[in-house]
Coordinates of C-alpha atoms and ligand atoms in Angstrom, one line a residue:
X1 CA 17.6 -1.2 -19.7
X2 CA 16.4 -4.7 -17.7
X3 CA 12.4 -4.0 -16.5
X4 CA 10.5 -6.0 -15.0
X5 CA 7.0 -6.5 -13.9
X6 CA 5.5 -7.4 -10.2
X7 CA 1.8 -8.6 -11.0
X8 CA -0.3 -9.1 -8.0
X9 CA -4.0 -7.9 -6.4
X10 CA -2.2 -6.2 -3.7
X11 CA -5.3 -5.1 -1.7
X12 CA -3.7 -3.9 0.4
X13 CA -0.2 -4.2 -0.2
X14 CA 1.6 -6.0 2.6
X15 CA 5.7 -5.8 4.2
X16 CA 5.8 -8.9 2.3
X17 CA 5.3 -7.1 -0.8
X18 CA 7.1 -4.2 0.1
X19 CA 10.1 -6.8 0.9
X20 CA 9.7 -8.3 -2.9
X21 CA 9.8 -5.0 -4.3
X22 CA 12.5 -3.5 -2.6
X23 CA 14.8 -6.8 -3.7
X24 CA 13.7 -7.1 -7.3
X25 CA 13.9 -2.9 -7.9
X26 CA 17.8 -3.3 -6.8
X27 CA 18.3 -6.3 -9.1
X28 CA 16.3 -4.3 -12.0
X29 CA 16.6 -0.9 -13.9
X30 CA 13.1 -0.2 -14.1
X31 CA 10.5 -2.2 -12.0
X32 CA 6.7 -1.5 -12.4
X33 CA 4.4 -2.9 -9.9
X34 CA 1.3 -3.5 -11.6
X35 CA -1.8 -4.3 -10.3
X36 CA -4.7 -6.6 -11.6
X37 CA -7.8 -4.6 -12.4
X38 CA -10.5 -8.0 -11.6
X39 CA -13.7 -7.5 -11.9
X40 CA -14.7 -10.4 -10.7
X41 CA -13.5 -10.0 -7.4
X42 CA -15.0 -7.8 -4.8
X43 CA -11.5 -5.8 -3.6
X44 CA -11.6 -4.0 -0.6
X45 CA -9.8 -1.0 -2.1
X46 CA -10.2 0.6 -5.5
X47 CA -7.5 0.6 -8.3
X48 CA -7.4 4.1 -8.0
X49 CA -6.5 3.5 -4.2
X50 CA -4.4 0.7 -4.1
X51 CA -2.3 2.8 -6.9
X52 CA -2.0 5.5 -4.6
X53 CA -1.4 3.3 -1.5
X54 CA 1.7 1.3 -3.2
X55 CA 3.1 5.1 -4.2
X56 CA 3.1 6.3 -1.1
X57 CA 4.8 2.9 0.3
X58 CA 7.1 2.5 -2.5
X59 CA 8.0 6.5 -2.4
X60 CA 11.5 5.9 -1.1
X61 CA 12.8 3.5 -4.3
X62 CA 13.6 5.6 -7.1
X63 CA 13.1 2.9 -10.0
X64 CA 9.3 1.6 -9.3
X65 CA 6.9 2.6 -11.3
X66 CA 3.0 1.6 -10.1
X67 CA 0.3 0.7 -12.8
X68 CA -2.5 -1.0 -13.5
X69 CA -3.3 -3.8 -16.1
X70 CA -6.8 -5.4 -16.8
X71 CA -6.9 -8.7 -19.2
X72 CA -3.9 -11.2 -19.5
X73 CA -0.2 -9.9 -18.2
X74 CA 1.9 -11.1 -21.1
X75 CA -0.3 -8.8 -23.2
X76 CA 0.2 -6.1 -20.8
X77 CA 3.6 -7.4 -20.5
X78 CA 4.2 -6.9 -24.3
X79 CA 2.4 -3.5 -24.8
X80 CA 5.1 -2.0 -22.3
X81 CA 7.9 -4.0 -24.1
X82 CA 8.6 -6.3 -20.7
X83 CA 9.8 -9.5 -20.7
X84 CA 10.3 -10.5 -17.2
X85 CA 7.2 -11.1 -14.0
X86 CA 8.4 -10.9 -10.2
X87 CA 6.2 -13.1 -8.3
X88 CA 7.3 -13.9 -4.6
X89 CA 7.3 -17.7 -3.2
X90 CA 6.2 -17.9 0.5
X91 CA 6.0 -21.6 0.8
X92 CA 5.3 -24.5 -1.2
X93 CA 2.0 -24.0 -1.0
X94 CA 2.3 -21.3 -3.3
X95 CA 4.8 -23.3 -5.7
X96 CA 2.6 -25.3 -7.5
X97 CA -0.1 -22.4 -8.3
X98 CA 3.1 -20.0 -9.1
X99 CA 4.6 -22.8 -11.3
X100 CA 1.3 -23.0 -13.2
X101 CA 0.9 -19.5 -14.2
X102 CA 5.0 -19.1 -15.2
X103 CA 4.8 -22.1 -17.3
X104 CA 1.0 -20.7 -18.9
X105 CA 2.8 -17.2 -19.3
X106 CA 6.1 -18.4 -20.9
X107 CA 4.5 -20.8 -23.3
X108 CA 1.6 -18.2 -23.8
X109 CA 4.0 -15.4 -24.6
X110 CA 6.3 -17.7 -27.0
X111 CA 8.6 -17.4 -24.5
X112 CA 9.1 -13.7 -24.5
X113 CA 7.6 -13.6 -20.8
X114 CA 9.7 -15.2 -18.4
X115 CA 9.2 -15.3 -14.7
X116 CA 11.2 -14.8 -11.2
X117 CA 10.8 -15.5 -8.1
X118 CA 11.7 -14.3 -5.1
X119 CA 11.8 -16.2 -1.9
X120 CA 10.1 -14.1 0.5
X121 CA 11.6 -13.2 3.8
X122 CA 11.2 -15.6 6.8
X123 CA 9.8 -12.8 8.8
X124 CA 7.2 -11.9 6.2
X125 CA 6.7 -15.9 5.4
X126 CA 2.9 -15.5 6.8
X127 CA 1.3 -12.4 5.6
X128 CA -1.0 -12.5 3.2
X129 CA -3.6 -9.9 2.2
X130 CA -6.5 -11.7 2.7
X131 CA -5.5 -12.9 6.4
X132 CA -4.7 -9.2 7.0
X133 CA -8.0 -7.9 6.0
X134 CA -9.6 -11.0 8.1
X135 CA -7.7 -10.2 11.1
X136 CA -8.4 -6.2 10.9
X137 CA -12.0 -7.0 10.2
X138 CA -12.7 -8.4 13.7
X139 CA -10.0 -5.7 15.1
X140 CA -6.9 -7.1 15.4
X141 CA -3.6 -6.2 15.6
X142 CA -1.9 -5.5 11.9
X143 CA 0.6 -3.6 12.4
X144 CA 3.4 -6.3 11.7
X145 CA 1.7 -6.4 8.6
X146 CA 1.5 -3.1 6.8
X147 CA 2.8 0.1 7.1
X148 CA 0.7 2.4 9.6
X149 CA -1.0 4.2 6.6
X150 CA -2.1 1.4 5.4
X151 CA -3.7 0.1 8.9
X152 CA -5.3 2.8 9.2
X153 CA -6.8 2.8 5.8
X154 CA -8.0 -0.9 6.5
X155 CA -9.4 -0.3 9.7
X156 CA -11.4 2.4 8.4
X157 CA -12.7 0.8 5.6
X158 CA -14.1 -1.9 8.4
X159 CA -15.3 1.5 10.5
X160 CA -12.9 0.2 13.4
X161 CA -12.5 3.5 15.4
X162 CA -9.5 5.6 16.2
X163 CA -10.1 4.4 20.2
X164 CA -10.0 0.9 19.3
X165 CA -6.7 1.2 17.0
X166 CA -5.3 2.9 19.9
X167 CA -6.4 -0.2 22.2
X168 CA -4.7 -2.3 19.8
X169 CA -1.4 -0.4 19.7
X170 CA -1.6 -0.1 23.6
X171 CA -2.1 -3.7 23.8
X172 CA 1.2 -4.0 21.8
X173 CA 3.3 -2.0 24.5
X174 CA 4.3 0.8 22.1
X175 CA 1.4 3.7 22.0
X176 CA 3.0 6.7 21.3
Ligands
LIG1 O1 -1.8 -11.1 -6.0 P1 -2.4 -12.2 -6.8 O2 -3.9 -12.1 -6.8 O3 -2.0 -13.6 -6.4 O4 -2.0 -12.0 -8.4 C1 -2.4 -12.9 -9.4 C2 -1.9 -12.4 -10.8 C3 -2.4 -10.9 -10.9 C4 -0.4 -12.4 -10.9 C5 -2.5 -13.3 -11.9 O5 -3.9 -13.6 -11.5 C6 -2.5 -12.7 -13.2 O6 -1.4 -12.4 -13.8 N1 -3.7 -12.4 -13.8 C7 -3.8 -11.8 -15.1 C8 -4.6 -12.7 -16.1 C9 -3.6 -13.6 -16.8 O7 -2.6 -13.2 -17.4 N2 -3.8 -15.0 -16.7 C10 -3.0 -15.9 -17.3 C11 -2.1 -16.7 -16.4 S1 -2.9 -18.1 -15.8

C-alpha cells in the first residue's frame, strides 16, 4: 500500500490545498493530511476545528485520512509506518524554505522520509492562509479562496456579520 503524508498548519485550509490533496490522493493509496499541533503559534482555529474543517472539505475523496501530529514529522512519519511528505511549491519563494526542510527530513529520517512536491495550480499560485485570514479580517472578499464553509467560519471568528458577507458576495455579482 503507497501512503503518504501532507504536513502543513492549514488554518484554515485553502483551494490551494484542497488542489494538492486532491492530486497527491489519486497518485497515492492512502493519503493522510496531518496537521501541525504548534504551540507556539497563535492559530486562528483549534486542532480540533481545523480537523473537522479539512473532513468536511476533503469528504468527497475516499483515500484521505485527516490527523494531527505535535513534535517532528519523521517521527510522526515513522510511528504510522510513512515514508513519503506532500508539500506543495507555489513559487520559488517557497523553494528554498521547502528544500531546507526535505533535505533536514531525509537526512534526519536516514533516508526513510522522502519528500514530494507538487506544483500548485496557477489559479491557486497566490493563496495563502495567512493572506486569507488578513484579507477576511478587514472584510474582504475570500471566496476564491476557500470553500463557503470555511468563509464563513473565518469571518465569524473576526465577528464580520451575516449582512456584511452578503455585501461582499453582492459586490461579487453572484448573491443568491
Ligand atoms: O503549513 P506550514 O506551516 O508551512 O507547514 C510547515 C510544516 C508543518 C510542514 C513544518 O513546520 C513541519 O513539518 N514541522 C514539524 C517539525 C519538524 O519536523 N521540523 C523538522 C523539519 S525542519
Amino acid at each position: 500500500m503507497k501512503r503518504a503524508v501532507y504536513p502543513g498548519s492549514f488554518d484554515p485550509v485553502t483551494f490551494g490545498h484542497l488542489d494538492v490533496i486532491r492530486r497527491a490522493a489519486s497518485v497515492f493509496d492512502e493519503l493522510t493530511v496531518s496537521i501541525l499541533n504548534n504551540k507556539e503559534k497563535k492559530p486562528l482555529f483549534s486542532v480540533e476545528e481545523r480537523v473537522k474543517i479539512l473532513e468536511k472539505a476533503t469528504a468527497d475523496i475516499p483515500n484521505v485520512k485527516v490527523d494531527f501530529f505535535s513534535g517532528l514529522l519523521i517521527d510522526y512519519a515513522n510511528d504510522n509506518d510513512i515514508h513519503v511528505a506532500i508539500r506543495g511549491l507555489r513559487a520559488i519563494t517557497d523553494f528554498e524554505y521547502e528544500l531546507q526542510i526535505a533535505q533536514t527530513n531525509r537526512v534526519l529520517s536516514k533516508e526513510r522520509l522522502d519528500t514530494m512536491f507538487f506544483t500548485t495550480s496557477l489559479e491557486y499560485a497566490y493563496l495563502s492562509s495567512s493572506s486569507v485570514k488578513e484579507i477576511a479580517s478587514f472584510g474582504g472578499d475570500i471566496s476564491l479562496c476557500v470553500p463557503d464553509f470555511v468563509a464563513d467560519m473565518v469571518y465569524d471568528r473576526y465577528g464580520i456579520k451575516p449582512h456584511t458577507r452578503a455585501q461582499i458576495l453582492a459586490d461579487r455579482g453572484d448573491l443568491k
